[in-house]
PDB file of C-alpha atoms in Angstrom:
ATOM      1  CA  MET A   1       0.480   3.799   1.820  1.00 93.00           C
ATOM      2  CA  LYS A   2      -1.268   7.167   1.962  1.00 94.00           C
ATOM      3  CA  PRO A   3      -4.919   7.393   3.155  1.00 95.00           C
ATOM      4  CA  LYS A   4      -6.345   8.176  -0.289  1.00 95.00           C
ATOM      5  CA  GLU A   5      -4.598   5.107  -1.732  1.00 95.00           C
ATOM      6  CA  ALA A   6      -5.962   3.050   1.139  1.00 94.00           C
ATOM      7  CA  ALA A   7      -9.479   4.381   0.585  1.00 95.00           C
ATOM      8  CA  THR A   8      -9.369   3.388  -3.089  1.00 94.00           C
ATOM      9  CA  LEU A   9      -8.363  -0.164  -2.160  1.00 92.00           C
ATOM     10  CA  ILE A  10     -10.821  -0.492   0.705  1.00 90.00           C
ATOM     11  CA  GLU A  11     -13.859   0.844  -1.124  1.00 89.00           C
ATOM     12  CA  ASN A  12     -13.575  -1.626  -4.011  1.00 87.00           C
ATOM     13  CA  PRO A  13     -15.030  -4.950  -2.771  1.00 85.00           C
ATOM     14  CA  ASP A  14     -13.200  -6.825  -5.523  1.00 84.00           C
ATOM     15  CA  ASN A  15      -9.913  -6.086  -3.737  1.00 86.00           C
ATOM     16  CA  HIS A  16     -10.976  -8.046  -0.641  1.00 86.00           C
ATOM     17  CA  VAL A  17      -9.018  -5.716   1.640  1.00 92.00           C
ATOM     18  CA  LYS A  18      -9.603  -5.743   5.397  1.00 94.00           C
ATOM     19  CA  VAL A  19      -8.827  -2.768   7.632  1.00 96.00           C
ATOM     20  CA  ILE A  20      -7.088  -3.204  10.987  1.00 97.00           C
ATOM     21  CA  SER A  21      -7.008  -0.576  13.731  1.00 97.00           C
ATOM     22  CA  SER A  22      -3.973  -1.135  15.959  1.00 97.00           C
ATOM     23  CA  THR A  23      -3.046   1.694  18.296  1.00 94.00           C
ATOM     24  CA  PHE A  24      -0.151   1.949  20.735  1.00 93.00           C
ATOM     25  CA  TYR A  25       0.328   4.466  23.514  1.00 89.00           C
ATOM     26  CA  MET A  26       3.584   4.856  25.423  1.00 82.00           C
ATOM     27  CA  PRO A  27       3.771   3.543  29.019  1.00 78.00           C
ATOM     28  CA  GLY A  28       1.858   5.789  31.425  1.00 81.00           C
ATOM     29  CA  ASP A  29      -0.660   7.083  28.876  1.00 86.00           C
ATOM     30  CA  PRO A  30      -4.140   6.738  30.484  1.00 89.00           C
ATOM     31  CA  ARG A  31      -6.105   6.425  27.237  1.00 89.00           C
ATOM     32  CA  LYS A  32      -7.876   3.135  26.505  1.00 91.00           C
ATOM     33  CA  LYS A  33      -7.228   1.793  23.001  1.00 91.00           C
ATOM     34  CA  ASP A  34     -10.439  -0.197  22.708  1.00 89.00           C
ATOM     35  CA  GLN A  35     -12.575   2.776  23.730  1.00 90.00           C
ATOM     36  CA  VAL A  36     -10.840   5.076  21.253  1.00 91.00           C
ATOM     37  CA  TYR A  37     -11.578   2.487  18.554  1.00 93.00           C
ATOM     38  CA  LYS A  38     -15.248   2.245  19.558  1.00 91.00           C
ATOM     39  CA  ASP A  39     -15.671   6.022  19.596  1.00 92.00           C
ATOM     40  CA  LYS A  40     -14.629   6.573  15.974  1.00 94.00           C
ATOM     41  CA  ARG A  41     -12.743   4.587  13.342  1.00 95.00           C
ATOM     42  CA  VAL A  42     -12.191   3.918   9.643  1.00 95.00           C
ATOM     43  CA  PRO A  43     -15.327   2.217   8.282  1.00 93.00           C
ATOM     44  CA  LYS A  44     -15.303  -1.595   8.718  1.00 92.00           C
ATOM     45  CA  ALA A  45     -12.048  -1.490  10.689  1.00 95.00           C
ATOM     46  CA  ARG A  46     -11.305  -4.458  12.958  1.00 95.00           C
ATOM     47  CA  PHE A  47      -9.559  -3.926  16.282  1.00 95.00           C
ATOM     48  CA  MET A  48      -6.200  -5.562  17.056  1.00 96.00           C
ATOM     49  CA  ASP A  49      -4.526  -4.859  20.395  1.00 96.00           C
ATOM     50  CA  ILE A  50      -0.825  -5.765  20.276  1.00 96.00           C
ATOM     51  CA  ASP A  51      -0.887  -6.190  24.054  1.00 95.00           C
ATOM     52  CA  GLU A  52      -3.548  -8.897  23.696  1.00 95.00           C
ATOM     53  CA  VAL A  53      -2.293 -10.585  20.529  1.00 96.00           C
ATOM     54  CA  ALA A  54       0.818 -11.478  22.470  1.00 97.00           C
ATOM     55  CA  ASP A  55       2.593 -14.142  24.494  1.00 96.00           C
ATOM     56  CA  LYS A  56       0.831 -14.141  27.861  1.00 93.00           C
ATOM     57  CA  LYS A  57       3.343 -16.526  29.439  1.00 95.00           C
ATOM     58  CA  THR A  58       6.016 -13.836  29.709  1.00 95.00           C
ATOM     59  CA  GLU A  59       6.214 -10.633  31.753  1.00 93.00           C
ATOM     60  CA  LEU A  60       7.682  -8.852  28.738  1.00 95.00           C
ATOM     61  CA  PRO A  61       5.250  -6.491  26.988  1.00 94.00           C
ATOM     62  CA  HIS A  62       3.518  -7.437  23.699  1.00 96.00           C
ATOM     63  CA  MET A  63       5.895 -10.236  22.701  1.00 97.00           C
ATOM     64  CA  LEU A  64       4.973 -12.366  19.702  1.00 98.00           C
ATOM     65  CA  PRO A  65       2.313 -14.997  20.405  1.00 97.00           C
ATOM     66  CA  SER A  66       2.666 -18.622  19.372  1.00 95.00           C
ATOM     67  CA  LEU A  67       1.254 -19.640  16.007  1.00 94.00           C
ATOM     68  CA  GLU A  68      -1.731 -21.278  17.728  1.00 94.00           C
ATOM     69  CA  GLU A  69      -2.437 -18.188  19.849  1.00 95.00           C
ATOM     70  CA  PHE A  70      -2.182 -15.951  16.796  1.00 95.00           C
ATOM     71  CA  GLU A  71      -4.650 -18.137  14.902  1.00 93.00           C
ATOM     72  CA  GLN A  72      -7.132 -17.896  17.752  1.00 92.00           C
ATOM     73  CA  HIS A  73      -6.943 -14.106  17.831  1.00 93.00           C
ATOM     74  CA  MET A  74      -7.243 -13.824  14.068  1.00 94.00           C
ATOM     75  CA  ASP A  75     -10.281 -16.076  14.053  1.00 91.00           C
ATOM     76  CA  LYS A  76     -12.015 -13.611  16.379  1.00 91.00           C
ATOM     77  CA  ILE A  77     -11.564 -10.775  13.897  1.00 92.00           C
ATOM     78  CA  ARG A  78     -12.016 -13.029  10.854  1.00 91.00           C
ATOM     79  CA  VAL A  79      -8.589 -12.617   9.322  1.00 92.00           C
ATOM     80  CA  LYS A  80      -6.885 -15.442   7.483  1.00 90.00           C
ATOM     81  CA  GLY A  81      -3.459 -15.943   5.985  1.00 91.00           C
ATOM     82  CA  ASN A  82      -4.320 -15.024   2.396  1.00 90.00           C
ATOM     83  CA  ASP A  83      -6.099 -11.773   3.278  1.00 90.00           C
ATOM     84  CA  LYS A  84      -4.801  -8.356   2.255  1.00 93.00           C
ATOM     85  CA  LEU A  85      -4.683  -5.866   5.112  1.00 96.00           C
ATOM     86  CA  VAL A  86      -4.409  -2.115   5.605  1.00 97.00           C
ATOM     87  CA  ILE A  87      -3.363  -1.206   9.148  1.00 98.00           C
ATOM     88  CA  TYR A  88      -3.574   2.158  10.877  1.00 97.00           C
ATOM     89  CA  ASP A  89      -2.855   3.662  14.291  1.00 97.00           C
ATOM     90  CA  ASP A  90      -5.403   5.998  15.846  1.00 95.00           C
ATOM     91  CA  GLU A  91      -2.752   8.608  16.559  1.00 92.00           C
ATOM     92  CA  SER A  92       0.681   7.876  15.107  1.00 93.00           C
ATOM     93  CA  ILE A  93       2.299   4.958  13.277  1.00 96.00           C
ATOM     94  CA  LEU A  94       3.582   2.933  16.239  1.00 96.00           C
ATOM     95  CA  GLY A  95       0.838   0.368  16.811  1.00 97.00           C
ATOM     96  CA  ALA A  96       0.306  -0.056  13.089  1.00 98.00           C
ATOM     97  CA  ALA A  97       4.010  -0.718  12.493  1.00 98.00           C
ATOM     98  CA  ARG A  98       4.170  -3.331  15.261  1.00 98.00           C
ATOM     99  CA  ALA A  99       0.985  -5.022  14.003  1.00 98.00           C
ATOM    100  CA  TRP A 100       2.367  -4.919  10.445  1.00 98.00           C
ATOM    101  CA  TRP A 101       5.596  -6.620  11.564  1.00 98.00           C
ATOM    102  CA  THR A 102       3.567  -9.245  13.432  1.00 98.00           C
ATOM    103  CA  PHE A 103       1.595  -9.991  10.276  1.00 97.00           C
ATOM    104  CA  GLN A 104       4.863 -10.246   8.324  1.00 97.00           C
ATOM    105  CA  VAL A 105       6.128 -12.825  10.805  1.00 98.00           C
ATOM    106  CA  PHE A 106       2.971 -14.889  10.280  1.00 96.00           C
ATOM    107  CA  GLY A 107       3.035 -14.531   6.494  1.00 96.00           C
ATOM    108  CA  VAL A 108       0.162 -12.096   5.891  1.00 95.00           C
ATOM    109  CA  LYS A 109       0.317  -9.383   3.202  1.00 94.00           C
ATOM    110  CA  ALA A 110      -0.262  -6.015   4.830  1.00 97.00           C
ATOM    111  CA  SER A 111       0.339  -2.303   4.330  1.00 97.00           C
ATOM    112  CA  VAL A 112       0.532   0.524   6.859  1.00 98.00           C
ATOM    113  CA  MET A 113      -1.578   3.637   6.328  1.00 97.00           C
ATOM    114  CA  GLU A 114       0.865   6.463   6.943  1.00 97.00           C
ATOM    115  CA  GLY A 115      -0.329   9.346   9.098  1.00 96.00           C
ATOM    116  CA  GLY A 116      -2.825   7.164  10.907  1.00 96.00           C
ATOM    117  CA  PHE A 117      -6.406   8.062  11.661  1.00 97.00           C
ATOM    118  CA  PRO A 118      -5.779  11.844  11.882  1.00 97.00           C
ATOM    119  CA  LYS A 119      -4.575  11.930   8.266  1.00 97.00           C
ATOM    120  CA  TRP A 120      -7.436   9.641   7.190  1.00 97.00           C
ATOM    121  CA  GLN A 121      -9.905  12.104   8.686  1.00 97.00           C
ATOM    122  CA  LYS A 122      -8.158  15.021   6.972  1.00 96.00           C
ATOM    123  CA  ASP A 123      -7.681  13.433   3.530  1.00 96.00           C
ATOM    124  CA  VAL A 124     -10.662  11.074   3.265  1.00 96.00           C
ATOM    125  CA  GLY A 125     -13.105  12.017   6.009  1.00 93.00           C
ATOM    126  CA  LYS A 126     -15.322   8.935   6.092  1.00 94.00           C
ATOM    127  CA  THR A 127     -15.628   7.456   9.587  1.00 95.00           C
ATOM    128  CA  GLU A 128     -17.738   4.969  11.492  1.00 93.00           C
ATOM    129  CA  GLU A 129     -19.102   5.183  15.032  1.00 91.00           C
ATOM    130  CA  GLY A 130     -21.192   2.940  17.236  1.00 82.00           C
ATOM    131  CA  GLU A 131     -21.946  -0.571  15.986  1.00 78.00           C
ATOM    132  CA  VAL A 132     -19.003  -2.306  14.352  1.00 83.00           C
ATOM    133  CA  SER A 133     -20.159  -2.940  10.780  1.00 75.00           C
ATOM    134  CA  TRP A 134     -17.744  -5.736   9.836  1.00 81.00           C
ATOM    135  CA  LYS A 135     -19.307  -8.059  12.436  1.00 76.00           C
ATOM    136  CA  LYS A 136     -22.592  -8.236  10.544  1.00 64.00           C
ATOM    137  CA  GLY A 137     -23.184 -11.584   8.852  1.00 58.00           C
ATOM    138  CA  SER A 138     -22.247 -15.164   9.656  1.00 52.00           C
ATOM    139  CA  HIS A 139     -18.935 -16.108  11.190  1.00 58.00           C
ATOM    140  CA  GLU A 140     -16.981 -18.897   9.567  1.00 58.00           C
ATOM    141  CA  SER A 141     -14.003 -20.251  11.487  1.00 52.00           C
ATOM    142  CA  HIS A 142     -11.306 -20.108   8.836  1.00 63.00           C
ATOM    143  CA  SER A 143      -8.058 -18.833  10.356  1.00 65.00           C
ATOM    144  CA  ALA A 144      -6.491 -22.088  11.559  1.00 62.00           C
ATOM    145  CA  GLY A 145      -3.883 -23.532   9.232  1.00 73.00           C
ATOM    146  CA  THR A 146      -3.608 -20.433   7.026  1.00 83.00           C
ATOM    147  CA  PHE A 147      -0.580 -18.836   8.706  1.00 93.00           C
ATOM    148  CA  LYS A 148       3.128 -19.687   8.689  1.00 94.00           C
ATOM    149  CA  PHE A 149       5.744 -18.522  11.202  1.00 95.00           C
ATOM    150  CA  HIS A 150       8.779 -16.867   9.571  1.00 97.00           C
ATOM    151  CA  LYS A 151      11.584 -17.293  12.108  1.00 97.00           C
ATOM    152  CA  GLU A 152      14.085 -15.430   9.915  1.00 97.00           C
ATOM    153  CA  LEU A 153      12.346 -12.145  10.791  1.00 98.00           C
ATOM    154  CA  VAL A 154      12.840 -12.588  14.550  1.00 98.00           C
ATOM    155  CA  LYS A 155      15.886 -12.490  16.820  1.00 98.00           C
ATOM    156  CA  ASP A 156      15.866 -13.579  20.481  1.00 97.00           C
ATOM    157  CA  MET A 157      18.175 -12.837  23.404  1.00 98.00           C
ATOM    158  CA  LYS A 158      20.327 -15.880  22.658  1.00 97.00           C
ATOM    159  CA  ASP A 159      20.965 -14.528  19.140  1.00 97.00           C
ATOM    160  CA  ILE A 160      21.917 -11.092  20.473  1.00 98.00           C
ATOM    161  CA  ARG A 161      24.201 -12.498  23.169  1.00 97.00           C
ATOM    162  CA  ALA A 162      26.036 -14.499  20.514  1.00 97.00           C
ATOM    163  CA  TRP A 163      26.288 -11.380  18.343  1.00 97.00           C
ATOM    164  CA  VAL A 164      27.747  -9.277  21.188  1.00 97.00           C
ATOM    165  CA  GLU A 165      30.391 -11.940  21.905  1.00 95.00           C
ATOM    166  CA  ASN A 166      31.253 -12.493  18.239  1.00 90.00           C
ATOM    167  CA  PRO A 167      33.955 -10.095  16.936  1.00 79.00           C
ATOM    168  CA  TRP A 168      32.849 -10.880  13.377  1.00 85.00           C
ATOM    169  CA  LYS A 169      29.420  -9.282  13.376  1.00 89.00           C
ATOM    170  CA  ASP A 170      27.132 -11.059  10.904  1.00 93.00           C
ATOM    171  CA  PHE A 171      24.481  -8.332  11.066  1.00 97.00           C
ATOM    172  CA  GLN A 172      24.120  -4.700  12.131  1.00 97.00           C
ATOM    173  CA  LEU A 173      22.095  -3.946  15.272  1.00 98.00           C
ATOM    174  CA  VAL A 174      20.165  -0.682  15.082  1.00 98.00           C
ATOM    175  CA  ASP A 175      18.407   0.850  18.107  1.00 98.00           C
ATOM    176  CA  ALA A 176      15.297   2.973  17.444  1.00 98.00           C
ATOM    177  CA  ARG A 177      15.150   4.693  20.845  1.00 98.00           C
ATOM    178  CA  ALA A 178      15.725   8.395  21.475  1.00 97.00           C
ATOM    179  CA  PRO A 179      19.427   9.354  21.689  1.00 98.00           C
ATOM    180  CA  ALA A 180      19.266  10.081  25.435  1.00 97.00           C
ATOM    181  CA  ARG A 181      17.935   6.613  26.200  1.00 97.00           C
ATOM    182  CA  PHE A 182      20.494   5.033  23.878  1.00 98.00           C
ATOM    183  CA  LYS A 183      23.337   6.933  25.545  1.00 98.00           C
ATOM    184  CA  GLY A 184      22.035   6.116  29.023  1.00 97.00           C
ATOM    185  CA  THR A 185      21.597   9.732  30.130  1.00 97.00           C
ATOM    186  CA  GLU A 186      17.792   9.458  30.492  1.00 95.00           C
ATOM    187  CA  PRO A 187      15.940   7.059  32.853  1.00 94.00           C
ATOM    188  CA  ASP A 188      14.303   4.004  31.341  1.00 93.00           C
ATOM    189  CA  PRO A 189      10.471   4.325  31.449  1.00 90.00           C
ATOM    190  CA  ARG A 190      10.169   0.779  32.823  1.00 90.00           C
ATOM    191  CA  GLY A 191      12.798   1.320  35.515  1.00 91.00           C
ATOM    192  CA  LEU A 192      15.471  -0.839  33.869  1.00 94.00           C
ATOM    193  CA  ARG A 193      19.181  -0.151  33.532  1.00 96.00           C
ATOM    194  CA  THR A 194      20.093   2.614  31.123  1.00 97.00           C
ATOM    195  CA  GLY A 195      22.272   2.443  28.052  1.00 97.00           C
ATOM    196  CA  HIS A 196      22.375   0.217  24.985  1.00 98.00           C
ATOM    197  CA  ILE A 197      23.519  -3.168  23.727  1.00 98.00           C
ATOM    198  CA  PRO A 198      27.290  -2.969  23.091  1.00 97.00           C
ATOM    199  CA  GLY A 199      28.055  -2.624  19.386  1.00 96.00           C
ATOM    200  CA  SER A 200      24.612  -1.366  18.412  1.00 97.00           C
ATOM    201  CA  LYS A 201      24.047   1.895  16.553  1.00 98.00           C
ATOM    202  CA  ASN A 202      21.318   4.459  17.050  1.00 98.00           C
ATOM    203  CA  VAL A 203      18.755   5.697  14.513  1.00 98.00           C
ATOM    204  CA  TRP A 204      15.917   7.414  16.369  1.00 98.00           C
ATOM    205  CA  PHE A 205      12.702   6.374  14.658  1.00 98.00           C
ATOM    206  CA  LYS A 206      11.328   9.932  14.734  1.00 98.00           C
ATOM    207  CA  LEU A 207      14.090  11.044  12.360  1.00 98.00           C
ATOM    208  CA  LEU A 208      12.403   8.993   9.620  1.00 98.00           C
ATOM    209  CA  LEU A 209       8.983  10.628  10.004  1.00 98.00           C
ATOM    210  CA  ASN A 210       7.397  13.903   9.015  1.00 97.00           C
ATOM    211  CA  ASP A 211       5.372  15.885  11.542  1.00 96.00           C
ATOM    212  CA  ASP A 212       2.160  14.189  10.347  1.00 96.00           C
ATOM    213  CA  ASN A 213       3.576  10.671  10.987  1.00 96.00           C
ATOM    214  CA  THR A 214       4.105   9.910   7.314  1.00 97.00           C
ATOM    215  CA  PHE A 215       7.509   8.669   6.205  1.00 98.00           C
ATOM    216  CA  LYS A 216      10.065  11.010   4.724  1.00 98.00           C
ATOM    217  CA  SER A 217      11.135  10.328   1.138  1.00 98.00           C
ATOM    218  CA  ASP A 218      13.100   7.180   0.362  1.00 98.00           C
ATOM    219  CA  GLU A 219      16.192   9.239  -0.407  1.00 98.00           C
ATOM    220  CA  GLU A 220      15.966  11.078   2.911  1.00 98.00           C
ATOM    221  CA  ILE A 221      15.561   7.808   4.812  1.00 98.00           C
ATOM    222  CA  LYS A 222      18.519   6.243   3.017  1.00 98.00           C
ATOM    223  CA  ALA A 223      20.626   9.288   3.870  1.00 98.00           C
ATOM    224  CA  ILE A 224      19.681   9.077   7.569  1.00 98.00           C
ATOM    225  CA  PHE A 225      20.714   5.426   7.815  1.00 98.00           C
ATOM    226  CA  HIS A 226      23.938   6.120   5.899  1.00 98.00           C
ATOM    227  CA  LYS A 227      24.780   9.098   8.136  1.00 98.00           C
ATOM    228  CA  ASN A 228      24.461   6.842  11.172  1.00 97.00           C
ATOM    229  CA  GLY A 229      26.767   4.190   9.744  1.00 97.00           C
ATOM    230  CA  ILE A 230      24.175   1.678   8.535  1.00 98.00           C
ATOM    231  CA  ASP A 231      24.695  -0.209   5.266  1.00 98.00           C
ATOM    232  CA  ILE A 232      21.228  -1.203   4.035  1.00 97.00           C
ATOM    233  CA  THR A 233      22.734  -3.739   1.606  1.00 97.00           C
ATOM    234  CA  LYS A 234      23.906  -5.866   4.553  1.00 97.00           C
ATOM    235  CA  PRO A 235      21.834  -7.738   7.189  1.00 98.00           C
ATOM    236  CA  ILE A 236      20.183  -5.556   9.830  1.00 98.00           C
ATOM    237  CA  THR A 237      18.396  -6.330  13.088  1.00 98.00           C
ATOM    238  CA  THR A 238      16.327  -3.589  14.712  1.00 98.00           C
ATOM    239  CA  THR A 239      15.747  -3.118  18.430  1.00 98.00           C
ATOM    240  CA  CYS A 240      14.218  -0.534  20.788  1.00 98.00           C
ATOM    241  CA  GLY A 241      12.499  -0.525  24.179  1.00 96.00           C
ATOM    242  CA  SER A 242       9.944  -3.281  23.635  1.00 96.00           C
ATOM    243  CA  GLY A 243       9.822  -4.050  19.925  1.00 97.00           C
ATOM    244  CA  VAL A 244       7.412  -1.287  18.862  1.00 97.00           C
ATOM    245  CA  THR A 245       9.547   1.565  17.498  1.00 97.00           C
ATOM    246  CA  ALA A 246      11.946  -1.089  16.174  1.00 98.00           C
ATOM    247  CA  SER A 247       9.046  -2.059  13.918  1.00 98.00           C
ATOM    248  CA  VAL A 248       9.041   1.494  12.510  1.00 98.00           C
ATOM    249  CA  LEU A 249      12.699   1.048  11.558  1.00 98.00           C
ATOM    250  CA  PHE A 250      11.905  -2.380  10.091  1.00 98.00           C
ATOM    251  CA  LEU A 251       9.082  -0.909   8.001  1.00 98.00           C
ATOM    252  CA  ALA A 252      11.236   1.991   6.816  1.00 98.00           C
ATOM    253  CA  LEU A 253      14.089  -0.339   5.862  1.00 98.00           C
ATOM    254  CA  LYS A 254      11.769  -2.534   3.791  1.00 98.00           C
ATOM    255  CA  LYS A 255      10.334   0.622   2.209  1.00 97.00           C
ATOM    256  CA  ILE A 256      13.778   1.653   0.928  1.00 98.00           C
ATOM    257  CA  GLY A 257      14.659  -1.792  -0.389  1.00 97.00           C
ATOM    258  CA  ALA A 258      16.601  -3.489   2.415  1.00 97.00           C
ATOM    259  CA  HIS A 259      16.178  -7.246   2.020  1.00 94.00           C
ATOM    260  CA  ASP A 260      17.709  -8.946   5.059  1.00 97.00           C
ATOM    261  CA  VAL A 261      15.972  -7.364   8.068  1.00 98.00           C
ATOM    262  CA  SER A 262      14.948  -8.889  11.392  1.00 98.00           C
ATOM    263  CA  LEU A 263      13.800  -7.577  14.777  1.00 98.00           C
ATOM    264  CA  TYR A 264      14.904  -8.378  18.337  1.00 98.00           C
ATOM    265  CA  ASP A 265      11.496  -8.991  19.884  1.00 98.00           C
ATOM    266  CA  GLY A 266      12.515  -8.693  23.552  1.00 98.00           C
ATOM    267  CA  SER A 267      14.558  -5.535  22.919  1.00 98.00           C
ATOM    268  CA  TRP A 268      15.623  -3.473  25.950  1.00 98.00           C
ATOM    269  CA  SER A 269      12.691  -4.709  28.064  1.00 97.00           C
ATOM    270  CA  GLU A 270      14.406  -8.087  28.010  1.00 98.00           C
ATOM    271  CA  TRP A 271      18.075  -7.212  27.605  1.00 98.00           C
ATOM    272  CA  GLY A 272      18.110  -4.542  30.317  1.00 97.00           C
ATOM    273  CA  ARG A 273      16.601  -6.711  33.040  1.00 96.00           C
ATOM    274  CA  TYR A 274      19.344  -9.363  33.090  1.00 96.00           C
ATOM    275  CA  ALA A 275      22.464  -8.320  35.011  1.00 96.00           C
ATOM    276  CA  GLU A 276      24.638 -10.744  33.046  1.00 97.00           C
ATOM    277  CA  ASN A 277      23.899  -8.867  29.812  1.00 98.00           C
ATOM    278  CA  PRO A 278      26.566  -6.201  29.135  1.00 97.00           C
ATOM    279  CA  VAL A 279      25.463  -2.604  28.755  1.00 97.00           C
ATOM    280  CA  ALA A 280      27.234   0.309  27.068  1.00 97.00           C
ATOM    281  CA  THR A 281      26.726   4.010  27.765  1.00 97.00           C
ATOM    282  CA  ILE A 282      27.944   7.228  26.203  1.00 94.00           C
ATOM    283  CA  THR A 283      28.917  10.029  28.600  1.00 85.00           C
ATOM    284  CA  PRO A 284      28.263  13.646  27.578  1.00 79.00           C
TER     285      PRO A 284
END
């Protein structure tokens, strides 16, 4: 969804659309997401931090929370299961894509605003600073019981181990990381082993995006997947470093009409830390 389309939906109160700001910065970036949100945002945007709306019982970054934990977080920002959402990232598309996938898993209708906040400022211009306007008014607790967990959209390490060992692959595994990380010629940013899950294929998420973080045309995206040996008519599971850029692939695949798509939530952050998991590399 382009910013002008989003603005048309948001500005009409009859549409009952809620705006979500969900920003992600790569490991090592010193910026604070909540402060960036407070400084300037889309009017009436609510803040969702994928590192907080996450499973806190694991050391893995921003893994899916339980249904109960998700309900608690959504109650704080007054989002319920039958809401319609528009999600944006303050800089790129990464946080928005991961938040969008999370909402898909819990059964919420949502769209991603392509180009993020920079394109909103360029194409629409309206912003909000200071006091968060959506918090005005009474707060009704209404999130509990309105969400449903869709397991078919999620793969875990047990699923991937079975896939690696099975010569008859029942889905395609597509890695969103940069080619050097996929090949194992570049260090992992979290200090893990380098390489990729044996049998997986590589489609760098940046190939699907224009310079302004909007998606390329559907035909271009289809051609990129085809060139890299991916059949979008067959089941696909996406993976990456920690489940964020894999969400960009997931979003792009749904955009071009792929039906059977899931995501390996633990991704390389999980797979790479266990010595018993096989790793493949590609030498120059």
